[in-house]
C-alpha angles and dihedrals in degrees: 000000000000092000091046090053091056091048091051091050092050092049088055089051090051092052093044095047107031103041107091120244109235092206089075095053119214099311094101092223114148090020122141109264136195109299103240095225093039094243113152094004082128107044092198095048103024094179095055110110096009124140111269092028117145120262112249125236130222091190131030118277115267111211123154091237093032088243116065115319113114113250099244100136112112093001124115123255108272090229090055090050091048092050094046103038110018103040103064123103135042124293088219095061109114129217112270092206095063097255115157137196090262089063091048098050093038084056089055088052090051090048091051088048098057106026139032112166099137097093112116118247123255118257089036120245117200123210098168121192116238112237110230122230112273094022122138091248097045096093091056103039144356095223135037111226116249126172121197118240126257118266144182105285090213091065133065094059102111141359088265090057108033121180114290122195121218135231113235093203136038118273089226124103091240099135092254087153087067104035103025127235099272134057090234091058092048092051090051092059097041125101093208090219124099091349091283132143114246113279131207090230134356098260133127120297094251092058099035129112132188117270118264121265095258091148090056101235108194096263115168105265115179120173117279104254096202093072098009094240139143118229137183119271088222088080090070127092120251111257142139098247109081090202096043094114096058094111136356094252096056089043091052091055090049089054091048090059091042089056092044091057092050090045090055092044091054090048093049092047090049094051097041113030094175094070120103124233090259093051092047091049094049093046091050090047091050091054095043090054091049093049091048092050092051095047094048096050103032102032113021104033098055091051091045094053092040129217123304144093115302094020101083125140114280109255123224110242099173134274115311114187090195092065115094109220094196121131117251125228090236092056097043099041101033122006097046089050085074085089090064089068090056096053112114120220090241145352126236116237107228127198125213087264091059094249126123114265123217124248130161132256137156127276132219092282094045093260121141115251137167117264137180097211129054108235112219096215094058098047102054109134094347105079107103095095092043092051094044090057100036109025096129092048090048093050091049089048093052090051094046101037113088120230121247116275118282101259135112095263129108125216117246091253087067104027098044108010106038113138118263141176121300092263092053109025099184127046142176111250094195091055091044091051091052093045091046092053089053090046089056092049096243114181120243124274095264094043091057092046090053091048089054092048093252126136119265122245115244101177136032087248089066088063102043138001092212106106092199090058090045090056090048090051091052091049094048102037097031136278095287137116090251142345125222087207092069106135115243095232094050094046092046093050091048088060091065107125102191103268100059145322120327124262096270095052092041091056092048093048094046092048092050096051092042090056092045090054097043095042097050112097088192097052108142093237093054102106092186095068092064095228097119138014122228090260091052090048091053089048090051091049089054093058114095131191088243090060090050092053092049091051097050103034137052092241117129118233093240090059092065131065118243092248104045092202095055136054089219108096145082111291136143090229119066124225118253129213115249118271113274104227098167095107097034087213099115120098091207092087138024132266120247116244117241130254113282129188131202136209107216091204091063109111091027099074096090096041091047094051096039094047093052091043093048092047091048091048087063087083099053088037091055090045089052091050089048092052091047091052090049090049091049090049092051090047091053089049090050091051090047090051089049090056092057124086104269109188127048092180138347094273096054129073129184117219145141114261120212111214102179143294092291103037094042119193141319136194110250144169118229115209126189118213113192095182096054093033092230140124111220124200118200135172123249090273093054097256113148114250104170146339130221108207111208100175094105098028120118102173137026132182126219116198122192130192115235098188138061110016097345090231104119125102128175126193116198119192119176111261094013133099110256115264102226112186133181120200135200094252144343093274093060091048092051091051091051091045093052094048093045092053091048091048093050091045090053089055093049094248115149110233128208120191122206131180116208140154113280092242092055092049092052098040094047096042127120091231132177095256094056091042091050092055090054091045091053089058090044095054093042092053091046092051095047093042092051095046102042124105096235109048091194096057120098116238106182120112100202136085127286095257092055091045090051090051090051094050092048094047118113123200122227119217090253092053091046091053093045091051088059093042091242139119118272089222095060118114093231093055092045093050095044090048093050090047093051095043095084096167093046095228094133093251138085114234124208092261094046092051093043092052091051094047094045091059091054092043104040107010126116122250091262093049091051092048090049089052092051090047093051092049090065097031090079096163093048092235094145095243142065122229121219087257091054091048091048089052091049093054092043093050092051090051091046090055090061096038087239114164111226120149123229093255092059090046090052091049090049090050092050091052091051093048089049092050088053091052094242100104090134095050130087095207136055123211123206090260089055090045089055091054089061102040104021099041119135089263093060105021096089091043093050092045094045093046091091139093112278134201117320093009095283119141114245133184099166130081123253091256093060118095117246092244093050091045090049092056094045104091138168090258090061090059091043100096103163148346137244122235117188091337092310117125110226123214114283111228124178110256123210093196111115126196104184120181131220111228120209126192113230112236115258105209123068091237092051090047091053091047091049091049090048094048092047090049091051090047092050096045103030092126091049091048091050094054092040092053092044092051091046091050090050090053091047090048093050091048094047095047095047093043092051092045094054097036099045108007129059117349113232116208092329094284090137091057091048102048103016132256097276095048090049091047092051093047097047096038093050091043091058091047089050092052092047093049094046089053091047092052090062089058092053088049092056094094098164093055091044088052091052093047089049088065092056131075089264090081088072089068103028121053097224091169088069093058091116093049090047088049088056092048092051089049090052091051088046091054092049091050090045092053090050089048093048093049090047091051091049088057091042095050090048090053091046091051091055097053130094116263092240091057093049092047087054097045096044107037094171093064111073117201125173113252092244095051121083125224104245128181092253089054093056093041102042109014100051124070090228095054098039093045090047093053093045094048089049091053092046092049092049090052092047093049094048092051091044095064116110093251090059094045091051098045107028105019094161090057089050091050092046095050091043088060086068088082089098088062090050091058094043093048092045089053090048090048089061102040090068086078093217089162108001144336113308115273099182095091090059091054092043106043098081099042090040092057090049091049093047090052089049092050090048089056090050096050093041090058113098107238117212123182109239119210115232107220100183136015121182130178109224128192121278093039094293122145123201117211124189115184139170117283109234119235114271091015101146120176143156129234112273096035126122140214139203120236136190122197111222091217092055101044130309095229102044108097126184127191122239133167117245113246093189121092124239092250094057120102096226135037122244139192133191108208124183116210104234102133138041096268096046090044090053090046090055090048091048092056094040104125090223089060098047124097120218089351091281110155115212113248128241140221113226128205124181155333102236122189134231136182092260093076091073095067094113094062092073128076090225121027124192115196114195118187125181122195111313087357089087092078096086089056095054090076092044093052091050090048091051092049092050094049091046091050094048094044093240114171119233136155098252112092101177135020123196114197113197115189115193111190138160090223133352097223095085093058107048089136091063089053088061091052093048090049090052090050091051091051094049098038097100095168098046092242096148124065115187127202123182120199118195108199101183116121120241094243089055096045114120111223093262093058092046092051089045090057093051097042093042092067091049098049102034094060091050102040100021088231136096111265092216102039102023087228129139086219115115119243118213128187112221139032119305122249097226097188093058093040094051092042091054089060089070090061094042092049107024094167095058116100100178127049120184115211117194119184133178127178142064119000097248091055095049089044090055090051091048091049091050092049092047091051095047092048087064090059131072111271140062122344117250116216113197126202117177144176126196127218 
């Protein structure tokens, strides 16, 4: 019922559309005409006969795989078949059946009208034909180019759906060759005036020609083979047939029909002036189609098939909607090729007097010469001028030139000199026809005969009677009686009998035209369609092609035969046989040009190499620019230094000291001291940096640079690090040189002057960096040698040469002081150095230093006391005076920067003298000294304060159990505190701070494993996210690479560049897009800051956003390099391909048909290529200026170039919108992160920026800078909060977070910032007083404050603050706040605060020591208890930390303070046991129910605190609430 409903609907449409409307009379105006694309010609099957419809098959498809592969296996080479079977005979043999050239080329017009299946597929598939040895083409190429035809992409997927090619035109005789198959095309060739087609000039019909293709309709425009050139398609005439300009004869017929349309249009307009242009055009078109149908079927086809039984003209039996008019594969690819065997090699040009006219052609040497015949091979695709000048002569020639004889051979102009692509200018049409039939899967000769109910051939004689051809068949197809692999086209052509096609092809041709006639609803003889009346049909039938020619040309009737498609007829002019071109000796026609090939990469070699080179040179060019900027910066600094006052007096000189390639330079003042025979080097603030002792020096070397700016001077003294100085100019250096020589001469030091290149001086210097590496080995060997069990065993792990250097090394006093982290000018350092320097040479040898260190490390309490006594008994008198003792105490206090006035020192000294029983004496002997420091109270402590077995720290005796010793800590012995010399009450404390000792691995492998495991433990969260992100990138790359390499093929890129290249390009492109999107997230600092304040920060290390940003950038660069390399390969491949292939593969890139696709086109004339090159250059520049060297030296340049990121995103987007492969995907990657980033930028720009005045900037030890700046109005914050600052000199939009170290009650805000990265290093350098002009401190932008959980410490009865490493900074503000509240008597909930500082070494946080000392001084109610845990292993102690450990135990017991820090805080060596420490608080404060624990630092430390709190919360006692932050 459903099918019947559709049929009823279509019947209604037939009645409504096809029945003529009587109101329009018989004119036919407003009638339904042929649909130009064939759609709905058949109302029941609307897609039958449409353009793009599949070709039909009479026999089953024959593919080698039954799906799509051409059936080549076992079949001869098409070129061999062509040579053996289609090359015999003479090109001058004429048709014996009267066929002429007009019949032949009209047949080509008919073929173009009903079938077009020659267009290459897209993407292109090559099935090139191998050129046999000895062939005409062999010298030029090994293969003849062949592209497979286009097909329906929905076919060719299984044997049930084999590949089916498509017809590009309708199979109907609807004059599509004249009007085109689309309305757009028709409108492009219309004049829109008088119903005419567009003319070249407004002349009469007989002299008119179509307009030129100025609008560039896509007419087929192959290269001209005669001169192997590419020409513009605009030279062609406008017409409907895209291939209408192939040769002058086909073009002449096109023009005949063009004129006929305009002739009819003029006639219709003349007879009916009321009709519009559209009505006139459609009426003329209706008549032209009818005339064409009649001429094809009733005039051309009978002559084409030839006379004889079974080959009569198809009769019209009426329209049959059940007949499919579609063209069959057998007709299009085989039977219709019969016309190729009739094509003559040339056509005579005949004048109106029946003589040959003269045209021009080329000779054997390429010269132009006059000819009487138009040679086909030399006029391919270059005939418009020839036709325009000689159309009448050409038409006469076609009518009066006989066709080639009816046999299976092709003339040389087709078989050897057919036009071809630019890379293969001449081809063999016979071989192409055979290969095309195989490409289309045509069944074999016998299979088709069987399908058409014809008998099969069993012998070669059944195919042809020609014995010569039979022998050739046996030779080509095998020495057999017959081959089932005989190609249909070859077998069908061999059937040709002499008067027309053989029986097989005749049947196929008749069947095809019968179906076209019967299946066309708009056939002119169909009276039911209402197009024409019977009278009009009779009138149409009376029109002949001869009449048309006479109406539209200047040819006289007596010049044409009566039957225009036959040379048999009455005519004044006689027919001529076709030109015989076999010998190429006649001057009556031209000589065909030879085969030429072309390398499409030619012309791109230079641009390809230079483009890659220039793009690659961006990197060294950027590096050169970077170095130049650094040089300019240094030059500006030098000039700035020159502008400052240099000399304070004649013995002081200002200069810039070079320390080494790693340490760089520093501004110093060099001072000469004649009395002490020393050269002292200080910084610009007067702080001592080093001494050069010349008392025992006999010779010194001065080296001067004689190149560059002549400003370098080096002083080398034996045993000392070279003093390498750079001055503002040559004059300053000369002044320094003169004074130095005079100074050395006054001391009796022999001076040698050398002049060398600056590079030699620096590279061969004994600089501080090289010296420091040797010192590190020296101190490590000393420490291990002094602490080992067997003093005679060697402990170094380096080669003999290095060991020899260590043993021979001698320490200067400056190096000795630096090793202890102290000033060389301190009394303690001076006295210790003099004591250890037993040979008085001004240096400490390895043995001298080892002996000194061994006493501190392994000596008994008495030996240590003797050492301390000797240090201050300089004159070796055996006693210390009160003045000596006073100096000793003062020097020890000075070492720790402890502030104790002289009165307190005197009181302390009196107490010690009284304890020794010598209160009435002014001197103290060693025995008295022992009573003070080695009394029973301190003897065990002094003796135990050493390094025990295995390097573990021990404060218990050997009889104590390990567990008991583990619990006995320094805090347990800490019974009180001193405040201003007043001893506080000593109460037993139950608070325990046990430490966890770890033995440092001994072997290098174990050390590396330990370092690795600790690293993983510290950064496990970072590693997780890093691995996850990496896996995501790898997954994206793998999936996209597989998709493009194996999965769906996009635009044929895989065929062009190969699967792996495509995979690399597309996989890396997706990774690039993902990483660019991810970078925006890491750049959203405001949002990251907000998220950092939430619980999410426990799982995501937001503080490492910058490091993650760098990692993403590294992945991005790797993917970019892969993408760039892939594109280099890809662009090379693209530059080597034919233009037609590239136009197919890359539809978005239009290129005129006469213009080749060169490398420079792809690279610089496409948005994809140009944007890709530009984004590569920009990224290279950004990456070069993003290296640490650039950030440290030219930060502004780094910040400026990094602002180019906006161009990276714009250019990347533009790179994709070119649609080189597919629609752009970047926006889909970008949209989410971009929205996040835009919100973040909105927050940034919405923030009111106020310039904050920096009031104080101070450079502190360990690369820390202290900044104090004005507190903005209404800036309220709590202790523990943090802010973000931007330095105006380093970039107004680059903010970095830092914790406030000021307390809420303070008037100004302060920060302590350690220079560990490029920005902080540049910040320290910016505020370096030596780099500031006029003492103007650069201003800041301030953003904040931002809160953290640490600010709630005061809400708990007991608060425990745990800081690890840099994580102590949030607690600096809290400690100051506590001290202030304690001093002012403010009441708050918190009763006791325990501050636990876990640090690898104290020396990086001297500034915190100052804060803790201030807290201890102001903490009147003993609220704060401070514990410091040093976690560094012994083997990794620098000498300062080792000496600190030894001296700490001496001094702390005596003075109740830390020797180094001057603090009452207890220093422990090891990691804290948090569970025991927190549990002991319950016993110390039994009434407390809530304990707040606040930790900040590395993840493992906060995890340990969390684990301890979680465990203790399961026990009876107070609840422990833990808040933590990770850095």
